[in-house]
Amino acid sequence: NRRLFNAVFRAARNEATFRTDVICCKNPHLEEVVRALEACQISMGESEGDETQMVLGQIYGLLMQCTGILAPPSATEQARLLERAEELSVSAGNRVMWLPETAANGLKDACAALTHAIEDRELGMAKGNALRSLLNGAHRQAVRPVAVVARSIPNSLSVTRWLENEGFECPVLLPSQVAEDGFFEQLIC
């Protein structure tokens, strides 16, 4: 009975035809934040306190929020992001005197690059254009079903809104939900 083994056959076919493609969607300001955070982390000593690690974690969190943006933020959202970036810059400024020069410079550079990224009118455009292109390509090739995988619940909400605004209909899943929601011909992460 083929229906009895349908899921197994489908899983085997998916595994046999599985391939991963990487689509470039870089933002030079966000790339600079990553480089500066890496430089800071590498040059910090093991003895550096939890306060600096907490500031680095918060900068990284805001960076991840910015990398999930699919379209330029509204004026209100941009103001909120800039306010958060300013708060982090102040917190980082309070830590630099306790850091080695290279780590301090990396921390300051990360904050400046993050502010520049948020002020950039192109923030989110590269990722949004890449997702739009992938979804349009899947539609043209009649690839069905397609799902988008988001990294977190807040990210999944913003991706869902973006999809609705763009007129696309496909589920937005978290990584933990992909296996539960069945088979997809294409997953876009």
PDB file of C-alpha atoms in Angstrom:
ATOM      1  CA  ASN A   1       0.000   0.000   0.000  1.00  0.00           C
ATOM      2  CA  ARG A   2       1.775   3.094  -1.267  1.00  0.00           C
ATOM      3  CA  ARG A   3      -0.136   5.420   1.072  1.00  0.00           C
ATOM      4  CA  LEU A   4       1.214   3.522   4.054  1.00  0.00           C
ATOM      5  CA  PHE A   5       4.793   4.363   2.986  1.00  0.00           C
ATOM      6  CA  ASN A   6       4.066   7.702   1.316  1.00  0.00           C
ATOM      7  CA  ALA A   7       5.851   9.707   4.029  1.00  0.00           C
ATOM      8  CA  VAL A   8       8.891   7.421   3.858  1.00  0.00           C
ATOM      9  CA  PHE A   9       9.089   7.677   0.054  1.00  0.00           C
ATOM     10  CA  ARG A  10       8.716  11.421   0.208  1.00  0.00           C
ATOM     11  CA  ALA A  11      11.423  11.737   2.873  1.00  0.00           C
ATOM     12  CA  ALA A  12      13.766   9.544   0.813  1.00  0.00           C
ATOM     13  CA  ARG A  13      13.113  11.623  -2.325  1.00  0.00           C
ATOM     14  CA  ASN A  14      13.690  14.853  -0.409  1.00  0.00           C
ATOM     15  CA  GLU A  15      16.952  13.545   1.009  1.00  0.00           C
ATOM     16  CA  ALA A  16      18.141  12.368  -2.410  1.00  0.00           C
ATOM     17  CA  THR A  17      17.397  15.707  -4.067  1.00  0.00           C
ATOM     18  CA  PHE A  18      18.376  17.927  -1.132  1.00  0.00           C
ATOM     19  CA  ARG A  19      20.610  20.872  -1.911  1.00  0.00           C
ATOM     20  CA  THR A  20      21.426  24.094  -0.173  1.00  0.00           C
ATOM     21  CA  ASP A  21      21.836  27.375  -1.994  1.00  0.00           C
ATOM     22  CA  VAL A  22      23.185  30.519  -0.378  1.00  0.00           C
ATOM     23  CA  ILE A  23      21.807  33.830  -1.586  1.00  0.00           C
ATOM     24  CA  CYS A  24      23.901  36.927  -0.948  1.00  0.00           C
ATOM     25  CA  CYS A  25      22.064  39.668   0.930  1.00  0.00           C
ATOM     26  CA  LYS A  26      24.825  41.691   2.560  1.00  0.00           C
ATOM     27  CA  ASN A  27      24.632  45.054   4.245  1.00  0.00           C
ATOM     28  CA  PRO A  28      28.090  46.667   4.565  1.00  0.00           C
ATOM     29  CA  HIS A  29      27.198  48.413   7.834  1.00  0.00           C
ATOM     30  CA  LEU A  30      25.975  45.212   9.455  1.00  0.00           C
ATOM     31  CA  GLU A  31      29.064  43.400   8.174  1.00  0.00           C
ATOM     32  CA  GLU A  32      31.175  46.095   9.868  1.00  0.00           C
ATOM     33  CA  VAL A  33      29.333  45.547  13.162  1.00  0.00           C
ATOM     34  CA  VAL A  34      30.194  41.842  12.968  1.00  0.00           C
ATOM     35  CA  ARG A  35      33.884  42.551  12.245  1.00  0.00           C
ATOM     36  CA  ALA A  36      34.086  45.064  15.102  1.00  0.00           C
ATOM     37  CA  LEU A  37      32.374  42.712  17.577  1.00  0.00           C
ATOM     38  CA  GLU A  38      34.736  39.907  16.584  1.00  0.00           C
ATOM     39  CA  ALA A  39      37.762  42.185  17.021  1.00  0.00           C
ATOM     40  CA  CYS A  40      36.509  43.268  20.424  1.00  0.00           C
ATOM     41  CA  GLN A  41      35.803  39.732  21.594  1.00  0.00           C
ATOM     42  CA  ILE A  42      39.172  38.401  20.391  1.00  0.00           C
ATOM     43  CA  SER A  43      41.169  41.139  22.103  1.00  0.00           C
ATOM     44  CA  MET A  44      39.347  40.973  25.441  1.00  0.00           C
ATOM     45  CA  GLY A  45      41.057  39.083  28.208  1.00  0.00           C
ATOM     46  CA  GLU A  46      39.578  36.149  30.049  1.00  0.00           C
ATOM     47  CA  SER A  47      39.382  38.359  33.125  1.00  0.00           C
ATOM     48  CA  GLU A  48      36.929  40.782  31.504  1.00  0.00           C
ATOM     49  CA  GLY A  49      33.794  41.052  33.575  1.00  0.00           C
ATOM     50  CA  ASP A  50      30.236  40.085  32.942  1.00  0.00           C
ATOM     51  CA  GLU A  51      29.202  43.716  32.422  1.00  0.00           C
ATOM     52  CA  THR A  52      31.169  44.006  29.182  1.00  0.00           C
ATOM     53  CA  GLN A  53      29.953  40.601  28.029  1.00  0.00           C
ATOM     54  CA  MET A  54      26.392  41.740  28.720  1.00  0.00           C
ATOM     55  CA  VAL A  55      26.900  44.890  26.609  1.00  0.00           C
ATOM     56  CA  LEU A  56      28.372  42.780  23.803  1.00  0.00           C
ATOM     57  CA  GLY A  57      25.395  40.442  24.018  1.00  0.00           C
ATOM     58  CA  GLN A  58      22.955  43.341  23.824  1.00  0.00           C
ATOM     59  CA  ILE A  59      24.750  44.806  20.795  1.00  0.00           C
ATOM     60  CA  TYR A  60      24.649  41.372  19.194  1.00  0.00           C
ATOM     61  CA  GLY A  61      20.919  41.126  19.947  1.00  0.00           C
ATOM     62  CA  LEU A  62      20.237  44.454  18.239  1.00  0.00           C
ATOM     63  CA  LEU A  63      22.426  43.347  15.329  1.00  0.00           C
ATOM     64  CA  MET A  64      20.329  40.174  14.971  1.00  0.00           C
ATOM     65  CA  GLN A  65      17.161  42.256  15.062  1.00  0.00           C
ATOM     66  CA  CYS A  66      18.529  44.446  12.267  1.00  0.00           C
ATOM     67  CA  THR A  67      19.581  41.438  10.177  1.00  0.00           C
ATOM     68  CA  GLY A  68      16.009  40.151  10.301  1.00  0.00           C
ATOM     69  CA  ILE A  69      14.529  43.298   8.789  1.00  0.00           C
ATOM     70  CA  LEU A  70      13.124  42.730   5.284  1.00  0.00           C
ATOM     71  CA  ALA A  71      12.215  46.317   4.372  1.00  0.00           C
ATOM     72  CA  PRO A  72      13.375  49.718   5.566  1.00  0.00           C
ATOM     73  CA  PRO A  73      11.865  50.345   8.991  1.00  0.00           C
ATOM     74  CA  SER A  74       9.146  52.938   9.459  1.00  0.00           C
ATOM     75  CA  ALA A  75      10.183  56.273  10.977  1.00  0.00           C
ATOM     76  CA  THR A  76       8.809  55.152  14.346  1.00  0.00           C
ATOM     77  CA  GLU A  77      10.624  51.816  14.227  1.00  0.00           C
ATOM     78  CA  GLN A  78      13.837  53.491  13.075  1.00  0.00           C
ATOM     79  CA  ALA A  79      13.607  55.984  15.973  1.00  0.00           C
ATOM     80  CA  ARG A  80      13.109  53.109  18.411  1.00  0.00           C
ATOM     81  CA  LEU A  81      16.106  51.228  16.984  1.00  0.00           C
ATOM     82  CA  LEU A  82      18.267  54.371  17.091  1.00  0.00           C
ATOM     83  CA  GLU A  83      17.251  55.004  20.696  1.00  0.00           C
ATOM     84  CA  ARG A  84      18.280  51.452  21.589  1.00  0.00           C
ATOM     85  CA  ALA A  85      21.569  51.862  19.704  1.00  0.00           C
ATOM     86  CA  GLU A  86      22.249  55.107  21.605  1.00  0.00           C
ATOM     87  CA  GLU A  87      21.587  53.383  24.931  1.00  0.00           C
ATOM     88  CA  LEU A  88      24.044  50.647  23.957  1.00  0.00           C
ATOM     89  CA  SER A  89      26.619  53.235  22.865  1.00  0.00           C
ATOM     90  CA  VAL A  90      26.382  54.868  26.285  1.00  0.00           C
ATOM     91  CA  SER A  91      26.734  51.488  28.021  1.00  0.00           C
ATOM     92  CA  ALA A  92      29.701  50.633  25.806  1.00  0.00           C
ATOM     93  CA  GLY A  93      31.250  54.044  26.507  1.00  0.00           C
ATOM     94  CA  ASN A  94      31.093  53.254  30.231  1.00  0.00           C
ATOM     95  CA  ARG A  95      33.058  50.044  29.637  1.00  0.00           C
ATOM     96  CA  VAL A  96      35.845  51.201  27.287  1.00  0.00           C
ATOM     97  CA  MET A  97      38.098  52.574  30.007  1.00  0.00           C
ATOM     98  CA  TRP A  98      38.320  49.080  31.490  1.00  0.00           C
ATOM     99  CA  LEU A  99      39.236  47.388  28.232  1.00  0.00           C
ATOM    100  CA  PRO A 100      42.466  46.957  26.297  1.00  0.00           C
ATOM    101  CA  GLU A 101      42.719  49.552  23.520  1.00  0.00           C
ATOM    102  CA  THR A 102      41.949  47.100  20.709  1.00  0.00           C
ATOM    103  CA  ALA A 103      38.845  45.788  22.495  1.00  0.00           C
ATOM    104  CA  ALA A 104      37.698  49.326  23.332  1.00  0.00           C
ATOM    105  CA  ASN A 105      38.094  50.414  19.720  1.00  0.00           C
ATOM    106  CA  GLY A 106      36.193  47.349  18.517  1.00  0.00           C
ATOM    107  CA  LEU A 107      33.350  48.081  20.928  1.00  0.00           C
ATOM    108  CA  LYS A 108      33.147  51.733  19.859  1.00  0.00           C
ATOM    109  CA  ASP A 109      33.356  50.763  16.175  1.00  0.00           C
ATOM    110  CA  ALA A 110      30.556  48.200  16.601  1.00  0.00           C
ATOM    111  CA  CYS A 111      28.265  50.820  18.154  1.00  0.00           C
ATOM    112  CA  ALA A 112      29.044  53.376  15.442  1.00  0.00           C
ATOM    113  CA  ALA A 113      28.507  50.861  12.625  1.00  0.00           C
ATOM    114  CA  LEU A 114      25.234  49.715  14.165  1.00  0.00           C
ATOM    115  CA  THR A 115      23.991  53.298  14.292  1.00  0.00           C
ATOM    116  CA  HIS A 116      25.033  53.822  10.655  1.00  0.00           C
ATOM    117  CA  ALA A 117      23.209  50.618   9.676  1.00  0.00           C
ATOM    118  CA  ILE A 118      19.988  51.780  11.337  1.00  0.00           C
ATOM    119  CA  GLU A 119      20.251  55.222   9.718  1.00  0.00           C
ATOM    120  CA  ASP A 120      20.845  53.667   6.279  1.00  0.00           C
ATOM    121  CA  ARG A 121      17.771  53.914   4.031  1.00  0.00           C
ATOM    122  CA  GLU A 122      18.750  50.566   2.510  1.00  0.00           C
ATOM    123  CA  LEU A 123      18.469  48.604   5.782  1.00  0.00           C
ATOM    124  CA  GLY A 124      16.517  45.435   5.055  1.00  0.00           C
ATOM    125  CA  MET A 125      16.389  45.924   1.294  1.00  0.00           C
ATOM    126  CA  ALA A 126      18.991  43.275   0.429  1.00  0.00           C
ATOM    127  CA  LYS A 127      17.299  40.576   2.499  1.00  0.00           C
ATOM    128  CA  GLY A 128      13.805  41.577   1.365  1.00  0.00           C
ATOM    129  CA  ASN A 129      14.857  41.572  -2.289  1.00  0.00           C
ATOM    130  CA  ALA A 130      16.501  38.168  -1.895  1.00  0.00           C
ATOM    131  CA  LEU A 131      13.393  36.679  -0.272  1.00  0.00           C
ATOM    132  CA  ARG A 132      11.109  38.238  -2.892  1.00  0.00           C
ATOM    133  CA  SER A 133      13.299  36.821  -5.662  1.00  0.00           C
ATOM    134  CA  LEU A 134      13.297  33.333  -4.129  1.00  0.00           C
ATOM    135  CA  LEU A 135       9.534  33.306  -3.634  1.00  0.00           C
ATOM    136  CA  ASN A 136       8.866  34.608  -7.141  1.00  0.00           C
ATOM    137  CA  GLY A 137      11.239  31.992  -8.552  1.00  0.00           C
ATOM    138  CA  ALA A 138       9.505  29.217  -6.619  1.00  0.00           C
ATOM    139  CA  HIS A 139       6.142  30.455  -7.891  1.00  0.00           C
ATOM    140  CA  ARG A 140       7.342  30.576 -11.531  1.00  0.00           C
ATOM    141  CA  GLN A 141       8.753  27.042 -11.259  1.00  0.00           C
ATOM    142  CA  ALA A 142       5.577  25.817  -9.513  1.00  0.00           C
ATOM    143  CA  VAL A 143       7.593  24.656  -6.499  1.00  0.00           C
ATOM    144  CA  ARG A 144       5.038  23.745  -3.840  1.00  0.00           C
ATOM    145  CA  PRO A 145       4.797  23.720  -0.921  1.00  0.00           C
ATOM    146  CA  VAL A 146       7.253  26.399   0.206  1.00  0.00           C
ATOM    147  CA  ALA A 147       7.822  27.610   3.763  1.00  0.00           C
ATOM    148  CA  VAL A 148       9.922  30.360   5.286  1.00  0.00           C
ATOM    149  CA  VAL A 149      11.891  29.531   8.418  1.00  0.00           C
ATOM    150  CA  ALA A 150      12.448  32.428  10.828  1.00  0.00           C
ATOM    151  CA  ARG A 151      14.978  32.375  13.655  1.00  0.00           C
ATOM    152  CA  SER A 152      12.684  33.567  16.470  1.00  0.00           C
ATOM    153  CA  ILE A 153       9.076  34.351  17.329  1.00  0.00           C
ATOM    154  CA  PRO A 154       9.498  38.144  16.934  1.00  0.00           C
ATOM    155  CA  ASN A 155      11.288  37.551  13.612  1.00  0.00           C
ATOM    156  CA  SER A 156       8.512  35.218  12.463  1.00  0.00           C
ATOM    157  CA  LEU A 157       5.921  37.908  13.192  1.00  0.00           C
ATOM    158  CA  SER A 158       7.780  40.519  11.139  1.00  0.00           C
ATOM    159  CA  VAL A 159       8.348  38.029   8.294  1.00  0.00           C
ATOM    160  CA  THR A 160       4.638  37.144   8.316  1.00  0.00           C
ATOM    161  CA  ARG A 161       3.714  40.850   8.086  1.00  0.00           C
ATOM    162  CA  TRP A 162       6.196  41.368   5.252  1.00  0.00           C
ATOM    163  CA  LEU A 163       4.809  38.367   3.334  1.00  0.00           C
ATOM    164  CA  GLU A 164       1.257  39.674   3.721  1.00  0.00           C
ATOM    165  CA  ASN A 165       2.281  43.159   2.551  1.00  0.00           C
ATOM    166  CA  GLU A 166       4.043  41.648  -0.478  1.00  0.00           C
ATOM    167  CA  GLY A 167       1.082  39.397  -1.332  1.00  0.00           C
ATOM    168  CA  PHE A 168       2.838  36.061  -0.702  1.00  0.00           C
ATOM    169  CA  GLU A 169       1.100  33.155   0.946  1.00  0.00           C
ATOM    170  CA  CYS A 170       3.301  30.618   2.663  1.00  0.00           C
ATOM    171  CA  PRO A 171       3.757  29.485   6.239  1.00  0.00           C
ATOM    172  CA  VAL A 172       6.422  31.015   8.455  1.00  0.00           C
ATOM    173  CA  LEU A 173       7.903  28.422  10.778  1.00  0.00           C
ATOM    174  CA  LEU A 174      10.411  28.304  13.583  1.00  0.00           C
ATOM    175  CA  PRO A 175      13.240  25.760  13.246  1.00  0.00           C
ATOM    176  CA  SER A 176      11.604  23.567  15.892  1.00  0.00           C
ATOM    177  CA  GLN A 177       8.326  23.473  13.922  1.00  0.00           C
ATOM    178  CA  VAL A 178       9.628  22.425  10.515  1.00  0.00           C
ATOM    179  CA  ALA A 179       9.466  18.675  11.152  1.00  0.00           C
ATOM    180  CA  GLU A 180       6.005  18.917  12.725  1.00  0.00           C
ATOM    181  CA  ASP A 181       4.442  20.825   9.832  1.00  0.00           C
ATOM    182  CA  GLY A 182       5.024  18.227   7.135  1.00  0.00           C
ATOM    183  CA  PHE A 183       6.976  18.166   3.910  1.00  0.00           C
ATOM    184  CA  PHE A 184       8.032  21.179   1.885  1.00  0.00           C
ATOM    185  CA  GLU A 185       9.617  21.219  -1.518  1.00  0.00           C
ATOM    186  CA  GLN A 186      11.564  24.329  -0.522  1.00  0.00           C
ATOM    187  CA  LEU A 187      12.512  25.871   2.796  1.00  0.00           C
ATOM    188  CA  ILE A 188      13.793  29.426   2.821  1.00  0.00           C
ATOM    189  CA  CYS A 189      15.713  30.335   5.956  1.00  0.00           C
TER     190      CYS A 189
END
